[in-house]
Amino acid sequence: MTIRRTLVVLFGIALSAAVGTTAAAETTDPNESTEHSHGPGWDASRPDSHAPIGVMGDHLHGEGEFMLSYRYMRMHMDGNREGTDSVSAGSILRPNGKYPVVPTEMNMQMHMVGAMYAPKDWVTLMAMFPFVVIDMDHRTATGQKFTTRSSGIGDIKTTALIRLLQRPGHTAHLNAGVSWPTGSIDRKDNTPASMGQNTQLPYPMQLGSGTVDLLPGVTYSGQGDWSSWGSQAMGTIRLGRNSENYRFGHEYMLTSWAAAVPHPWFSIGGRIQWRQWFDVEGQDDRLGSPMGIPAKDFVPTADPDLRGGMQLDIGPSVNFITKKGALKGLRFAFEMLLPVYRDLDGPQLETDWTLTAGIQYAF
Ligand SMILES: [Cu+2]
């Protein structure tokens, strides 16, 4: 596992470096001034001056500049996995397995409004306001099907992006972020076992972590005449435990991307992303013992030790920027991520694809 992880990290760095070396020779003239230039040798009006839309906090703004954004994200999970193997619902459910209930599918949608403002050239402040909608389909050992649903405000994130380096064609910054526990951890719904009552929903149906989380990260981007590339490393460190005396697992993410610019209005690229997330520490006692069975033996989503996992995704991305007319400067972007490797503490629902679409406008 450790070797595999190291390989993935090296692959990400190599991808960045490879594209970087080929394009570094063609870096734009440092004295060439461009509209919205964020420093010498950096053209911020190019479609690929922003990373693929699934990357957060990838760029800074020039002093006094504002940006508003909206993102729609959809994550689709279908089927369960244990380690690197797919497992059928039938094998998890009684009498073959130990569980009376198993999740079969989950869709997570997020509407995210973002704001950025640069009080100085070297620091950009960013805030993200998510609205989350989660649906989870289940099957019971008696063949019954049911869906639980939760929706509402998620955890609001605030980040300071602090410039570390600015050279012709190269820029790097620190991501110093905090996630605030504005998302509910009290979501309830009806299930066949709750006899018409609303009952506390398991961990993946909650809208927030309930804890203040640190989001430390570092981002590098490079730009050549016709191409660009970048990498970001980001952590999610949970501080303490929430009001129910548990906390979600820490997480970390490494990603690299590259894009080419066939036309001044759009860029086409790709991204590779490694994520690892850990088990829940402690447990939510409100999950109780449905039908006299401890929650963690009733449905896998209620087991704090079946939450961790790691995943490698790759996928295409496109960025558009309007260069003329009333909508000048308006950006549209689209990205899809598909898994190439998944290893889960399971049975746990596996992520099959993640789609992100967004609009950004700076003024
Ligand atoms: Cu921005």
Short mmCIF file of N, CA and C and ligand atoms in Angstrom, two decimals, residues 50 59 61 67 116, ligand 1:
data_model
loop_
_atom_site.label_atom_id
_atom_site.label_comp_id
_atom_site.label_asym_id
_atom_site.label_seq_id
_atom_site.Cartn_x
_atom_site.Cartn_y
_atom_site.Cartn_z
N HIS A 50 -6.85 29.31 -15.00
CA HIS A 50 -7.50 28.64 -13.87
C HIS A 50 -7.32 27.13 -14.06
N HIS A 59 -5.88 29.74 -7.77
CA HIS A 59 -5.30 30.98 -8.29
C HIS A 59 -5.51 32.15 -7.34
N HIS A 61 -5.75 36.60 -7.12
CA HIS A 61 -6.20 37.72 -7.94
C HIS A 61 -5.27 38.90 -7.75
N MET A 67 -13.93 38.16 -7.28
CA MET A 67 -14.45 37.13 -8.17
C MET A 67 -15.62 36.42 -7.50
N MET A 116 -14.13 35.56 -3.96
CA MET A 116 -12.70 35.79 -3.77
C MET A 116 -12.47 37.29 -3.79
CU CU B 1 -10.81 33.66 -8.50
#
